Amino acid sequence: PATSNGDLFVVSDDASSVRNMVHRVFQDRVSTKQDPCHNIARFHGLISRWTNGFEFLKALE
């Protein structure tokens, strides 16, 4: 999709592998972004590994 200022983005669930393919075809004219759902899941996984699961969530309450 294009933004209001004309920037083009490809949103993918596997942005790291798609990024190289998009760059080969479009060079720097198109940016590749990971979809928000996968970013949130990745962040949640990091937090879960750094803490003991729900202890972190209980501390936020």
Short mmCIF file of C-alpha atoms in Angstrom, two decimals, residues 4-59:
data_model
loop_
_atom_site.label_atom_id
_atom_site.label_comp_id
_atom_site.label_asym_id
_atom_site.label_seq_id
_atom_site.Cartn_x
_atom_site.Cartn_y
_atom_site.Cartn_z
CA SER A 4 -0.13 9.69 1.82
CA ASN A 5 3.37 10.87 0.93
CA GLY A 6 3.80 8.19 -1.74
CA ASP A 7 5.98 5.70 0.18
CA LEU A 8 5.41 2.06 -0.75
CA PHE A 9 5.51 -0.79 1.77
CA VAL A 10 5.28 -4.58 1.59
CA VAL A 11 3.88 -6.05 4.82
CA SER A 12 4.80 -9.69 5.38
CA ASP A 13 4.71 -12.30 8.13
CA ASP A 14 8.28 -13.28 7.15
CA ALA A 15 9.80 -9.86 6.49
CA SER A 16 13.42 -10.98 6.78
CA SER A 17 13.26 -13.39 3.83
CA VAL A 18 10.90 -11.22 1.77
CA ARG A 19 13.07 -8.11 2.28
CA ASN A 20 15.91 -9.47 0.09
CA MET A 21 13.56 -10.47 -2.73
CA VAL A 22 11.78 -7.09 -2.68
CA HIS A 23 15.11 -5.26 -2.63
CA ARG A 24 16.38 -7.19 -5.67
CA VAL A 25 13.27 -6.24 -7.66
CA PHE A 26 12.51 -2.70 -6.43
CA GLN A 27 15.85 -1.58 -4.89
CA ASP A 28 15.15 1.17 -2.32
CA ARG A 29 11.78 2.25 -3.73
CA VAL A 30 9.80 -0.17 -1.54
CA SER A 31 10.21 -0.84 2.20
CA THR A 32 9.47 -4.21 3.79
CA LYS A 33 7.75 -4.32 7.19
CA GLN A 34 6.67 -7.20 9.40
CA ASP A 35 2.95 -7.32 10.16
CA PRO A 36 1.96 -6.08 13.65
CA CYS A 37 0.58 -9.44 14.80
CA HIS A 38 3.94 -11.13 14.34
CA ASN A 39 5.80 -8.23 15.96
CA ILE A 40 3.59 -8.51 19.03
CA ALA A 41 4.04 -12.29 19.17
CA ARG A 42 7.82 -11.93 18.85
CA PHE A 43 7.90 -9.31 21.63
CA HIS A 44 5.70 -11.48 23.86
CA GLY A 45 8.06 -14.42 23.30
CA LEU A 46 11.06 -12.32 24.34
CA ILE A 47 9.32 -11.11 27.49
CA SER A 48 8.25 -14.66 28.36
CA ARG A 49 11.82 -15.92 28.08
CA TRP A 50 13.24 -13.04 30.15
CA THR A 51 10.70 -13.51 32.94
CA ASN A 52 8.91 -16.38 34.53
CA GLY A 53 5.75 -16.15 32.49
CA PHE A 54 2.95 -14.45 34.40
CA GLU A 55 5.16 -12.83 37.06
CA PHE A 56 5.85 -10.00 34.63
CA LEU A 57 2.17 -9.56 33.81
CA LYS A 58 1.23 -9.56 37.51
CA ALA A 59 3.79 -6.82 38.14
#
